[in-house]
Short mmCIF file of C-alpha atoms and ligand atoms in Angstrom, two decimals:
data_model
loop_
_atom_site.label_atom_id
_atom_site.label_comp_id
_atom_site.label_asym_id
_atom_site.label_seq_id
_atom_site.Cartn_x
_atom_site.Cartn_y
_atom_site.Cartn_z
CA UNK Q 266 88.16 111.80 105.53
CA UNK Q 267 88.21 114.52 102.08
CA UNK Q 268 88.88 117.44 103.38
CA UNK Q 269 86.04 120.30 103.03
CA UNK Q 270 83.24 117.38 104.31
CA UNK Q 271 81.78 116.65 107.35
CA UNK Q 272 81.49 112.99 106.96
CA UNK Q 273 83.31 110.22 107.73
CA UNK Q 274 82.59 107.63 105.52
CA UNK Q 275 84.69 107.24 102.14
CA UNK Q 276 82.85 107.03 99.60
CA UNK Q 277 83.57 105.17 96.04
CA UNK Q 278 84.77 108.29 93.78
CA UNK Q 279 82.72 107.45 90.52
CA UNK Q 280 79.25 106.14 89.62
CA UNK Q 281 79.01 102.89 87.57
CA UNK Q 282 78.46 103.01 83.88
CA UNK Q 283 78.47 99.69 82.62
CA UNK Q 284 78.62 96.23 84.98
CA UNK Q 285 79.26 92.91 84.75
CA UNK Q 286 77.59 90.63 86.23
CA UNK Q 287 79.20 88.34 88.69
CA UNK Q 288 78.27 84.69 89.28
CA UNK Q 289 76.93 83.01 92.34
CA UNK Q 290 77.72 79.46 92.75
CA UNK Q 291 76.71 77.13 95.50
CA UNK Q 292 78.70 75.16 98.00
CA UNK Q 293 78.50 72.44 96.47
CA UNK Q 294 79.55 73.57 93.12
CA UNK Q 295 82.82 75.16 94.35
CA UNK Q 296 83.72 71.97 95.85
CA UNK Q 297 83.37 70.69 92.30
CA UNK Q 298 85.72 73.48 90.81
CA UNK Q 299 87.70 72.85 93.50
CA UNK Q 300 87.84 69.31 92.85
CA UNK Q 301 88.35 69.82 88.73
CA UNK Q 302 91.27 71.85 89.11
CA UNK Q 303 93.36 69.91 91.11
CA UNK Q 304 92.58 72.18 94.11
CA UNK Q 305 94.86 74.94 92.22
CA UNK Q 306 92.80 78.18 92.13
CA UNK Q 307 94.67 79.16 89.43
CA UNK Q 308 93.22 76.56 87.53
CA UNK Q 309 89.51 77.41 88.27
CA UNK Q 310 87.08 78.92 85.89
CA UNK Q 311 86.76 82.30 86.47
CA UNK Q 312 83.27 82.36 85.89
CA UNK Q 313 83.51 80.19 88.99
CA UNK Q 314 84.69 83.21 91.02
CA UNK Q 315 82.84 85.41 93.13
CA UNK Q 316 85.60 88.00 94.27
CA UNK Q 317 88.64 87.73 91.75
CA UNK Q 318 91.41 89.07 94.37
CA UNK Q 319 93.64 86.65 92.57
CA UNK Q 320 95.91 90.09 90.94
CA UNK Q 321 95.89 93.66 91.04
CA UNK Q 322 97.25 93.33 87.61
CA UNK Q 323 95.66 94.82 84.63
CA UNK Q 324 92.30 93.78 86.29
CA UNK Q 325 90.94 97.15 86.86
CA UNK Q 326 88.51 99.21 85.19
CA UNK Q 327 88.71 101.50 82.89
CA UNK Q 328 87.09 104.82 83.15
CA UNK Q 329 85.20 106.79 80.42
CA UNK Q 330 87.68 109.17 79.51
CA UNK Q 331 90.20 106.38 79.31
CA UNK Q 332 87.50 104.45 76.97
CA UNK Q 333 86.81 107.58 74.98
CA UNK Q 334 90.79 108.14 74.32
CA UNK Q 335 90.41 105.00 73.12
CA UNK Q 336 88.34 105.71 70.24
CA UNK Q 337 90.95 108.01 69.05
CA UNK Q 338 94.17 105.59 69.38
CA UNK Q 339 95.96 106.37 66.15
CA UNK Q 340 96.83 102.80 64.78
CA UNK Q 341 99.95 104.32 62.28
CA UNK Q 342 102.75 102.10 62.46
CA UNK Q 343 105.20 104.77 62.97
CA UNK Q 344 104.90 108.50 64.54
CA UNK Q 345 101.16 107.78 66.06
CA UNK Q 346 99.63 111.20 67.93
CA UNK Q 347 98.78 107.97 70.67
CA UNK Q 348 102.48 107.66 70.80
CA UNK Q 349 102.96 111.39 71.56
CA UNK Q 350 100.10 111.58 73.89
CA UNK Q 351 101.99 108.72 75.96
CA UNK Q 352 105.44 110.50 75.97
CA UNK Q 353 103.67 113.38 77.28
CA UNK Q 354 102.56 112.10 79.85
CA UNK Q 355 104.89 110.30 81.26
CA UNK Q 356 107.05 113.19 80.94
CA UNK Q 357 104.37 115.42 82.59
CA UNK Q 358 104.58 112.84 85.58
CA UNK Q 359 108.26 111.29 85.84
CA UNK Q 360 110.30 113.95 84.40
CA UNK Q 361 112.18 111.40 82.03
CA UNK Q 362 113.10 112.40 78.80
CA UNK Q 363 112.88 109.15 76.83
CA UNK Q 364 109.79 107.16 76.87
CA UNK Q 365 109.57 103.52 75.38
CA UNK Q 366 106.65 101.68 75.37
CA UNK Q 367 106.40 97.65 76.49
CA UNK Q 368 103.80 95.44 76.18
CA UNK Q 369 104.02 95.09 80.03
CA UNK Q 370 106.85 95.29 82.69
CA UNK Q 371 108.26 92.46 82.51
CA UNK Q 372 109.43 93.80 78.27
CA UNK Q 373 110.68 97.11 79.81
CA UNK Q 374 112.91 94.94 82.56
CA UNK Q 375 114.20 92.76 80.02
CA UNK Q 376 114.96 95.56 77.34
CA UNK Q 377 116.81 97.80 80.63
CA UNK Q 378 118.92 94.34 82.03
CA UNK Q 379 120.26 93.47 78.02
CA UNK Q 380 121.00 96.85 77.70
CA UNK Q 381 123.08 97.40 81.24
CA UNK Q 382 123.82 94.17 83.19
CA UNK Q 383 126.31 91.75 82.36
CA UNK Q 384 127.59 87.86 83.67
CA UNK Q 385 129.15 88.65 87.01
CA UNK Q 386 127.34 91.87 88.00
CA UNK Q 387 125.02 92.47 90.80
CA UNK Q 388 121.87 94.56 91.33
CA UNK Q 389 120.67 96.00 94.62
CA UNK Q 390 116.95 96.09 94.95
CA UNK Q 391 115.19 97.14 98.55
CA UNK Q 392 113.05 93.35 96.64
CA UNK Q 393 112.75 91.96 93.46
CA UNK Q 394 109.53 91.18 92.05
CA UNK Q 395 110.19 87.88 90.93
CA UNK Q 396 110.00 88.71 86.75
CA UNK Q 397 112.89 91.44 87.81
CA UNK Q 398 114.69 88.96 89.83
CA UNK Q 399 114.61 86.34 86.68
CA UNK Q 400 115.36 88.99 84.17
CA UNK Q 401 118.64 89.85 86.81
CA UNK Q 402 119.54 85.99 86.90
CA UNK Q 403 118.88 85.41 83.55
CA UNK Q 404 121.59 87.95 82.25
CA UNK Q 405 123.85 85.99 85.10
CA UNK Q 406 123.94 88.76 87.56
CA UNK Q 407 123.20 88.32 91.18
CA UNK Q 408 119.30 90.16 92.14
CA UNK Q 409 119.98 90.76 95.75
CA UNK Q 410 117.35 91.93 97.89
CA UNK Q 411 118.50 94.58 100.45
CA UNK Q 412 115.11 95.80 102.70
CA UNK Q 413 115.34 97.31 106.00
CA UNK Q 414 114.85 94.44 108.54
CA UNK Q 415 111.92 95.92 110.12
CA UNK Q 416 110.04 94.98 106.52
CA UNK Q 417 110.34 91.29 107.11
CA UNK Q 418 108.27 91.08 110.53
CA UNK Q 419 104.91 91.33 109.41
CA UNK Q 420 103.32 92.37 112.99
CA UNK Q 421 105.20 95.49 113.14
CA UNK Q 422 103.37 98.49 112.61
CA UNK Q 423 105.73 101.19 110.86
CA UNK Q 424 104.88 103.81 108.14
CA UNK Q 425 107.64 102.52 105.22
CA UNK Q 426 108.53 98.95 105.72
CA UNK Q 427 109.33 99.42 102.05
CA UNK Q 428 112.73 101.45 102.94
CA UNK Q 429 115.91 100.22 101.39
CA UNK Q 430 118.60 99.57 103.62
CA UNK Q 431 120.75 101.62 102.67
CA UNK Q 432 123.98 100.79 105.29
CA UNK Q 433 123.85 97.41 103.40
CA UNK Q 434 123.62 99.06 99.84
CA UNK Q 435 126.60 101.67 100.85
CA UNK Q 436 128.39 98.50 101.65
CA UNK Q 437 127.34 96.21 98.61
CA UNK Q 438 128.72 99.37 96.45
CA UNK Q 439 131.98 99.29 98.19
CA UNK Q 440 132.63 95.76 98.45
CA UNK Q 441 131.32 95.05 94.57
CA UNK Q 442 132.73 98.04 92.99
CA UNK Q 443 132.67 98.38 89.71
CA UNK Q 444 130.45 94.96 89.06
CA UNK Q 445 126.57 97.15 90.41
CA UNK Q 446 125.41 98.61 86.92
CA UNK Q 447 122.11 99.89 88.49
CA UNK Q 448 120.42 99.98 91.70
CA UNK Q 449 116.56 99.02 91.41
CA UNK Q 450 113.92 100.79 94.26
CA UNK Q 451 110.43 98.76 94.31
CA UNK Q 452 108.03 101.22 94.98
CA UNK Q 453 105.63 100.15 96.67
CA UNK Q 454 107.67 97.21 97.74
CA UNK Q 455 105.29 94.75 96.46
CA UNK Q 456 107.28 91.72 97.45
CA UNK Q 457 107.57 92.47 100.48
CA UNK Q 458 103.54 92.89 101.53
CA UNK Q 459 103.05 96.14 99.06
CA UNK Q 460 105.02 98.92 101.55
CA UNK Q 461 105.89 101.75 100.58
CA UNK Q 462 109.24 103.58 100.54
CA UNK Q 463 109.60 107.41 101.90
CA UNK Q 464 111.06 110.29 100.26
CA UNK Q 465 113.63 110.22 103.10
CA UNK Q 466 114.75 106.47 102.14
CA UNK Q 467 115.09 107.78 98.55
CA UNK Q 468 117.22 110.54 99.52
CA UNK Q 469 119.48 108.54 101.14
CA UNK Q 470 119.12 105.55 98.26
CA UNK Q 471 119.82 108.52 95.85
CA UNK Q 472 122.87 110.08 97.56
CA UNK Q 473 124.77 106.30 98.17
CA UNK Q 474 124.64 105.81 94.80
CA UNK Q 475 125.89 109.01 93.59
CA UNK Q 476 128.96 108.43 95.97
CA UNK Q 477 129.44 105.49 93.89
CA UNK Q 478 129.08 106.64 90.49
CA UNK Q 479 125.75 104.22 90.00
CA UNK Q 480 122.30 105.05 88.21
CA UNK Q 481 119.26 104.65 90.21
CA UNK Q 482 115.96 103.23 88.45
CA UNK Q 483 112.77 102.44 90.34
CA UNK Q 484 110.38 99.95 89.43
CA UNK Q 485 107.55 101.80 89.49
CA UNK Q 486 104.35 99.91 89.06
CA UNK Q 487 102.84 101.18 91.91
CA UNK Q 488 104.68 104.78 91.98
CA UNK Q 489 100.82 106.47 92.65
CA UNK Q 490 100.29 104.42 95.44
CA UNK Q 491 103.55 105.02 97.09
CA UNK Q 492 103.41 108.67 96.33
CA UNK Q 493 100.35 108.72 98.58
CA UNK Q 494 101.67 107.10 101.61
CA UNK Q 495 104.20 109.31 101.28
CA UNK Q 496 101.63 111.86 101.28
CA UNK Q 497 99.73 110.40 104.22
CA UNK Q 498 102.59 109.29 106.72
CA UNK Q 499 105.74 111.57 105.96
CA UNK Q 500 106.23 114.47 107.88
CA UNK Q 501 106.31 117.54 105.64
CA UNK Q 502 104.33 115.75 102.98
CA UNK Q 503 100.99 116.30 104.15
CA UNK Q 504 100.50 119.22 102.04
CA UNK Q 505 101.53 118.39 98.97
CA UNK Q 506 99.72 116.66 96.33
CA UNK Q 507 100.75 112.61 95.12
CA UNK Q 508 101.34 114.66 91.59
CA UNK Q 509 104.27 116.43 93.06
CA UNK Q 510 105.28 113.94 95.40
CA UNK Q 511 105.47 111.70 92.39
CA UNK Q 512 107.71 114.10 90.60
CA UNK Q 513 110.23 113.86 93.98
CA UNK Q 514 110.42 110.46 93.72
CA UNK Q 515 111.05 110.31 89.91
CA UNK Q 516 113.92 113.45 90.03
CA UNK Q 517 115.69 111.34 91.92
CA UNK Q 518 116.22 108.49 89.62
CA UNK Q 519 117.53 107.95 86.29
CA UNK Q 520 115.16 106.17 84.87
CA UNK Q 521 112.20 103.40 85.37
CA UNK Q 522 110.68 100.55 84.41
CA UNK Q 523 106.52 100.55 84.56
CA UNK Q 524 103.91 98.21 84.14
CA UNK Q 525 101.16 100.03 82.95
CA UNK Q 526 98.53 97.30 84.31
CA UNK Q 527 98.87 98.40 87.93
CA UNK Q 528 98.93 102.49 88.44
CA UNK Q 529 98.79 103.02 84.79
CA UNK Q 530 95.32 102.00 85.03
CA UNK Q 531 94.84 99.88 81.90
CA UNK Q 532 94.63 96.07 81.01
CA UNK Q 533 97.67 95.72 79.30
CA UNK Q 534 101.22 97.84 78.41
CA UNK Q 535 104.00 99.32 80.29
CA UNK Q 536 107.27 101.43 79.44
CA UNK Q 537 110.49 102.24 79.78
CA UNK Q 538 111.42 105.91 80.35
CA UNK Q 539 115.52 107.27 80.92
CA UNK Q 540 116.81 110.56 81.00
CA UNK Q 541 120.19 109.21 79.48
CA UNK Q 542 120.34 109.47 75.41
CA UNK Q 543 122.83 106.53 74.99
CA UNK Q 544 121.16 104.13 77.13
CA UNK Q 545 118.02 105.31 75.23
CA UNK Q 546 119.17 104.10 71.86
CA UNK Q 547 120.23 100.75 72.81
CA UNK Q 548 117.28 100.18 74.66
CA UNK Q 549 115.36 101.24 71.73
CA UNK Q 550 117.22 98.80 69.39
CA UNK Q 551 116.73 95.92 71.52
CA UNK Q 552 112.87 97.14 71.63
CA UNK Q 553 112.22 96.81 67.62
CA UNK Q 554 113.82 93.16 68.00
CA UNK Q 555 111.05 91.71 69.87
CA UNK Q 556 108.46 94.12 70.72
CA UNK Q 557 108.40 96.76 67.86
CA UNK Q 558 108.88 99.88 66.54
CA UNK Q 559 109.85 102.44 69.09
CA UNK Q 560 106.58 104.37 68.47
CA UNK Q 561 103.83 101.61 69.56
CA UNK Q 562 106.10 98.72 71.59
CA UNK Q 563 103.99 96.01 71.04
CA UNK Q 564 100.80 97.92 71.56
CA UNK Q 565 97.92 99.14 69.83
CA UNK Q 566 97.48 103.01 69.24
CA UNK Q 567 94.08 102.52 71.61
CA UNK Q 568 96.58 100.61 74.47
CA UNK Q 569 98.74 103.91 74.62
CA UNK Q 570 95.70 106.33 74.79
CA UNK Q 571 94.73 104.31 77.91
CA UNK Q 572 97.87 104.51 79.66
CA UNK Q 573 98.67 108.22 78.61
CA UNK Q 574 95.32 108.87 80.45
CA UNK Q 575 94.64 106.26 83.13
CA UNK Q 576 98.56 107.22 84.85
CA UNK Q 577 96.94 110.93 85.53
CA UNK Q 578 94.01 109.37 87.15
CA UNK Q 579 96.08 107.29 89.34
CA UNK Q 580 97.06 110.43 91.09
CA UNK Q 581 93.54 111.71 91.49
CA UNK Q 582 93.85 112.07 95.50
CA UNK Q 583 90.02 110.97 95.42
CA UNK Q 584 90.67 107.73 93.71
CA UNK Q 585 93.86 106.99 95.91
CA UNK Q 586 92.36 108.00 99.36
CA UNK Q 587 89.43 105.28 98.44
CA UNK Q 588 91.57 103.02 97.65
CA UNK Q 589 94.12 102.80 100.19
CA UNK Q 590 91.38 103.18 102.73
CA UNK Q 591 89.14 100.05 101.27
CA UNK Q 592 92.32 97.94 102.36
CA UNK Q 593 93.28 99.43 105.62
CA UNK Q 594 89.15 98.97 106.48
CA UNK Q 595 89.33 95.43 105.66
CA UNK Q 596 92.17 95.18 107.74
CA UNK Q 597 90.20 97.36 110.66
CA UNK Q 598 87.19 94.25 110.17
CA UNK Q 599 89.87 91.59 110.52
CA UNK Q 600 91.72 93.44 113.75
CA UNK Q 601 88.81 93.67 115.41
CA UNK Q 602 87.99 90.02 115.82
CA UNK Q 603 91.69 89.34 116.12
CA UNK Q 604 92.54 87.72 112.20
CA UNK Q 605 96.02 87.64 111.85
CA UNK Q 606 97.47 89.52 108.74
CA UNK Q 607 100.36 91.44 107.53
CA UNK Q 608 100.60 95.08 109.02
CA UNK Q 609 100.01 98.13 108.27
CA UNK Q 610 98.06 97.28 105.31
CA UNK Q 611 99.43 97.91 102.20
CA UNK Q 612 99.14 99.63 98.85
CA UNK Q 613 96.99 97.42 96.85
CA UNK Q 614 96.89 93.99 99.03
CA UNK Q 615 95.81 92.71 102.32
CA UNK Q 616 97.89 89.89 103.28
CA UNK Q 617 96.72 87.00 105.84
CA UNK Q 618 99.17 85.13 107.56
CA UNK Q 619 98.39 81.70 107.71
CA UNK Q 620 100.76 80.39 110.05
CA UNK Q 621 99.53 82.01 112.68
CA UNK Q 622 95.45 81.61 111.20
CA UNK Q 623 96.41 77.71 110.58
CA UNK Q 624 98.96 77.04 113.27
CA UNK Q 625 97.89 73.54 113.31
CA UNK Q 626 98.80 72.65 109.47
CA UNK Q 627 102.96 72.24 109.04
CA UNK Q 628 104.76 73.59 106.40
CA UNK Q 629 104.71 70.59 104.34
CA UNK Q 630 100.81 70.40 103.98
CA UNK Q 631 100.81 73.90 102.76
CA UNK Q 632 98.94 76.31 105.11
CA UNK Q 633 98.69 79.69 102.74
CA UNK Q 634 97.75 77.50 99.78
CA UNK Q 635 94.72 75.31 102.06
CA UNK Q 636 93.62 78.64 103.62
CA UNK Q 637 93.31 80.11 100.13
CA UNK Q 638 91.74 77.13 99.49
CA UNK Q 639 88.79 77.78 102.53
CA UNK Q 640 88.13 80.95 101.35
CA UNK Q 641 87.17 79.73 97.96
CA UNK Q 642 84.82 76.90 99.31
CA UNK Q 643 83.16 79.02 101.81
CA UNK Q 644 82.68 82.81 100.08
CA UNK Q 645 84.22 82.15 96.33
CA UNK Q 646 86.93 84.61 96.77
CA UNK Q 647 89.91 83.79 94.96
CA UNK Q 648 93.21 84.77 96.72
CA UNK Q 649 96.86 84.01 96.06
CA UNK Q 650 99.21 81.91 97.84
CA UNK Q 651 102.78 83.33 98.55
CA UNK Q 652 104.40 80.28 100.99
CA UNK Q 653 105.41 77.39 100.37
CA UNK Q 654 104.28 75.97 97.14
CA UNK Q 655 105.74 79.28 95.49
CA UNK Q 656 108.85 79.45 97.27
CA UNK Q 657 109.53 76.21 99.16
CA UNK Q 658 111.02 74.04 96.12
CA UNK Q 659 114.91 74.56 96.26
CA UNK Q 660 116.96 74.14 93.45
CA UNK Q 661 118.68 70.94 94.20
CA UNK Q 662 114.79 69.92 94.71
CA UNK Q 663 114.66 69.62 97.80
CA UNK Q 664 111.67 71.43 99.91
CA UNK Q 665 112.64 74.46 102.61
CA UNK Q 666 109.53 76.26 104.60
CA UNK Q 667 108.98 79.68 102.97
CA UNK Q 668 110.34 82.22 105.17
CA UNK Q 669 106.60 83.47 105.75
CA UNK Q 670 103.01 81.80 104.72
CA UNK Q 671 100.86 84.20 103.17
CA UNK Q 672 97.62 84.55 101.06
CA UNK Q 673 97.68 87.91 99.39
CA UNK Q 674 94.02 89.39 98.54
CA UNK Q 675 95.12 91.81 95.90
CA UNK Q 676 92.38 94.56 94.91
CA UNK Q 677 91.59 95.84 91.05
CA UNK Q 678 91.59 99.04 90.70
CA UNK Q 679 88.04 100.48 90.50
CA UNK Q 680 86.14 97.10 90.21
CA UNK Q 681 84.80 96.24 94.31
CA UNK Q 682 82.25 98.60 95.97
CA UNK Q 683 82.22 98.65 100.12
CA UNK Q 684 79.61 95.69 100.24
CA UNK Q 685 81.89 93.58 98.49
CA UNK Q 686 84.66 94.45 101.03
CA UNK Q 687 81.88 93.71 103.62
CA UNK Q 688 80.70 90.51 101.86
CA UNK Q 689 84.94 90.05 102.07
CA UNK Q 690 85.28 90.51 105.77
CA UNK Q 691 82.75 88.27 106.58
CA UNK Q 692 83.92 85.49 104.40
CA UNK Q 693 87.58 85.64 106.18
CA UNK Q 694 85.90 85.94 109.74
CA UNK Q 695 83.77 82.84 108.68
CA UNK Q 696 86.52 81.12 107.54
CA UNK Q 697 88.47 82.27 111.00
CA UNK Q 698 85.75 80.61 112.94
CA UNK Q 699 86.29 77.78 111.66
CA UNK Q 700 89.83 77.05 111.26
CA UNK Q 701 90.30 74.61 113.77
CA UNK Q 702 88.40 71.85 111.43
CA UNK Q 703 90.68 72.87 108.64
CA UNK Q 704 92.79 70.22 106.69
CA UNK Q 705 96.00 70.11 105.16
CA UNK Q 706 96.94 69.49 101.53
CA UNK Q 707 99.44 66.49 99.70
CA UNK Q 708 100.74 67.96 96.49
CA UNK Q 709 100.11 65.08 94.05
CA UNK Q 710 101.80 66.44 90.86
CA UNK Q 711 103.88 69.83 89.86
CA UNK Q 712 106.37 70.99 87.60
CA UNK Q 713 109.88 71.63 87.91
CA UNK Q 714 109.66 75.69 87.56
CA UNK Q 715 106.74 78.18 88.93
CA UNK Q 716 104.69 75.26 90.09
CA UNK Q 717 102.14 77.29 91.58
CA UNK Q 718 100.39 77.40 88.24
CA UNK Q 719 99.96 74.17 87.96
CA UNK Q 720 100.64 72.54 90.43
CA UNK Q 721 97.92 69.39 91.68
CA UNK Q 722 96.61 68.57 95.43
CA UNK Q 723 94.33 66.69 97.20
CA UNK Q 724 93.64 66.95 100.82
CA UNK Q 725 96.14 65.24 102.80
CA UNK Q 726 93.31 63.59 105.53
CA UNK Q 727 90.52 62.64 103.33
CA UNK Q 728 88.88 66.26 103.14
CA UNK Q 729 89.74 70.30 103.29
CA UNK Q 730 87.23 70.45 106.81
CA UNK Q 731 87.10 67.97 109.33
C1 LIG B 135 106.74 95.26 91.41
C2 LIG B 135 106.50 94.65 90.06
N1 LIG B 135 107.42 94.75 89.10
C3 LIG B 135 107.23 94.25 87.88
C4 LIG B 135 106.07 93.57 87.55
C5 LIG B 135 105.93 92.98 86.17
O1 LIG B 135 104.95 93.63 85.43
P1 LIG B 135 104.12 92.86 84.27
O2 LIG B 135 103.25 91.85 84.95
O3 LIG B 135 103.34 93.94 83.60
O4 LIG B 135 105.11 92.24 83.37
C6 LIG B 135 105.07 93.43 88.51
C7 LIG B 135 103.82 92.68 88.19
O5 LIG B 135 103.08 92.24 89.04
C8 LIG B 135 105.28 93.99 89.82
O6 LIG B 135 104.36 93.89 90.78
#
């Protein structure tokens, strides 16, 4: 509940300036879409969609004063005031002394991993999201994932499944000495179901690698997010705002990689921001080879305006109570009438678990991808697999289970009222009523790499519902 109000229910935190309309399609039409992509919802229209849930990624809305900073983007090629505005920010927030500007992320892990990881080396991370983990393996260094075990059991219910565990780092350090340029900190830990990490964990992260004589750099897409968890669930934390808690978190690290499309608010962008100078100027030479001059990164004057303003409203604790709690009371509807899912809910994505929704459907007919599937067909939600059509190819090409099998409903920032998380709930409960008649899939054609995009299926007993 805000404090300083009597009532209980959470309201949205803004009032809606300009809509767009969404589009209701029948049954029968899904089944169509369905049908014309290959049953691959990544492949459907999406005009087609009801709820998009597909990414929390540079899907959210923009507020006015992010719009009206906009209008003044300075568009010079070199030295724009949009520039400075950025840098000020971010330096207001993180601390960091040298701010580069991507065009996303992924640009500000590539330009960090060419500039400090080499063939051989190997980089801690509590998980990689999996454009870090390619950028790792791609300079031939080893991305290992180190979480706390209590992060992969998705029934327990713990405040920061998100942790790093750090016995296992303290040993990585000592065992790989001298071949760990960098340790990486998700936070949240979106990988791993979008937990957060707690100052403590960071602490601890902070102080291992200080023993060792190695820089620590969070990925810190969702850094707001994670700030208020921290906020909510840490002892000690409670009264102090996600701004400062924010700053905590940043002090200790040397640096981070952002995408700007989750709690930077905006559609597009992301950065790179270090406190060290020499690491700065490399970084900043292999910027102007692919993404620009250091000044605009592969963005427009207007694309920095948004992102200088939208990462102070992603610490607004109005915005990020309403946010957090729109999840956790989806997950509150689904408890209730006993739908399995991922617990606690997380930062910015509930996630189902199919195998125990779909217990019925084995591995190999792809129970996170038909359930996804369901949800579609019966409420025109779109959702996101993570099981075993994303994970389960091998490299020798062989197929392996996914460790888990997961859909991931991942919310925009800003975009769904209440009803629509209503409208949600009773869409999955629907959907949970009748999973018994559900049907597994055959894969019928896929690529060699990320075949989740593209992938083609076709119900493996004649259709999705019995
Ligand atoms: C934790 C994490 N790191 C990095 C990225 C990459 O960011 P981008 O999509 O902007 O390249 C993402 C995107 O989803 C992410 O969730």
């Amino acid at each position: 509940m805000p404090p300083d109000t009597p009532f209980k229910t959470i309201i949205e935190p803004f009032r809606i300036k300009t809509v767009e309309p969404i589009r209701f399609t029948t049954r029968a039409q899904r089944e169509q879409a369905l049908a014309d992509a290959g049953h691959n919802l990544f492949l459907v229209k999406a005009e087609d969609v009801l709820i998009d849930l597909l990414t929390d990624s540079g899907t959210g809305a923009m507020s006015s004063a992010q719009w009206s900073g906009m209008m003044q983007g300075d568009e010079s090629y070199a030295g724009a005031r949009s520039f400075y505005r950025l840098e000020k920010s971010v330096r207001d927030i993180t601390g960091f002394k040298h701010v580069i500007p991507t065009h996303q992320g992924r640009a500000a892990e590539r330009i960090l991993f060419s500039s400090m990881v080499n063939k051989g080396d190997t980089v801690p991370n509590n998980t990689h999201f999996d454009t870090t983990r390619a950028h790792v393996e791609h300079r031939g260094a080893v991305a290992l994932d180190l979480p706390v075990p209590e992060g992969r059991q998705p029934r327990l219910v713990l405040p920061f499944k998100g942790n790093m565990d750090v016995a296992a780092l303290e040993r990585t350090l000592t065992e790989r000495k001298g071949r760990v340029p960098l340790v990486m900190v998700t936070v949240t830990n979106n990988s791993g179901g979008g937990q957060p990490v707690s100052l403590e964990n960071l602490r601890a992260v902070r102080a291992t690698c200080k023993r060792h004589g190695v820089p620590l750099f969070l990925d810190a897409c969702r850094f707001a997010e994670n700030a208020w968890f921290i906020h909510q669930r840490e002892p000690g934390q409670a009264g102090r705002s996600p701004r400062e808690i924010a700053l905590d978190m940043f002090s200790l690290a040397d640096g981070c990689t952002m995408s700007a499309k989750k709690d930077g608010m905006a559609n597009i962008g992301g950065f790179l921001a270090v406190n060290d100078e020499a690491l700065a100027a490399r970084a900043k030479n292999e910027l102007i080879l692919t993404e620009g001059f250091p000044t605009y990164g592969g963005l427009a004057g207007y694309d920095l305006e948004a992102i200088a303003v939208g990462l102070h409203e992603a610490l607004e604790p109005d915005y990020l109570r309403y946010r957090i709690r729109s999840i956790e009371y989806l997950g509150g509807v689904l408890d209730a009438a006993g739908v399995p899912h991922m617990k606690p809910t997380g930062g910015h994505a509930l996630y189902l678990d199919a195998s125990e929704f779909l217990p019925h459907i084995p591995p190999a007919e792809f129970p996170a991808w038909t359930l996804s599937l369901a949800l579609y067909l019966e409420g025109g939600v779109r959702s996101v697999e993570i099981g075993s059509v994303m994970f389960g190819r091998q490299p020798d090409g062989s197929e392996k289970p996914a460790a888990m099998e997961l859909v991931r409903l991942a919310f925009p920032r800003r975009v769904y009222t209440q009803s629509h998380v209503d409208y949600l709930g009773e869409v999955i409960l629907r959907v949970h009523g009748m999973r018994e008649r559900i049907r597994g899939l055959r894969m019928t054609e896929a690529p060699e790499v990320l075949r989740h995009f593209t992938a083609r299926f076709e119900p493996a007993h004649g259709s999705l519902l019995a």
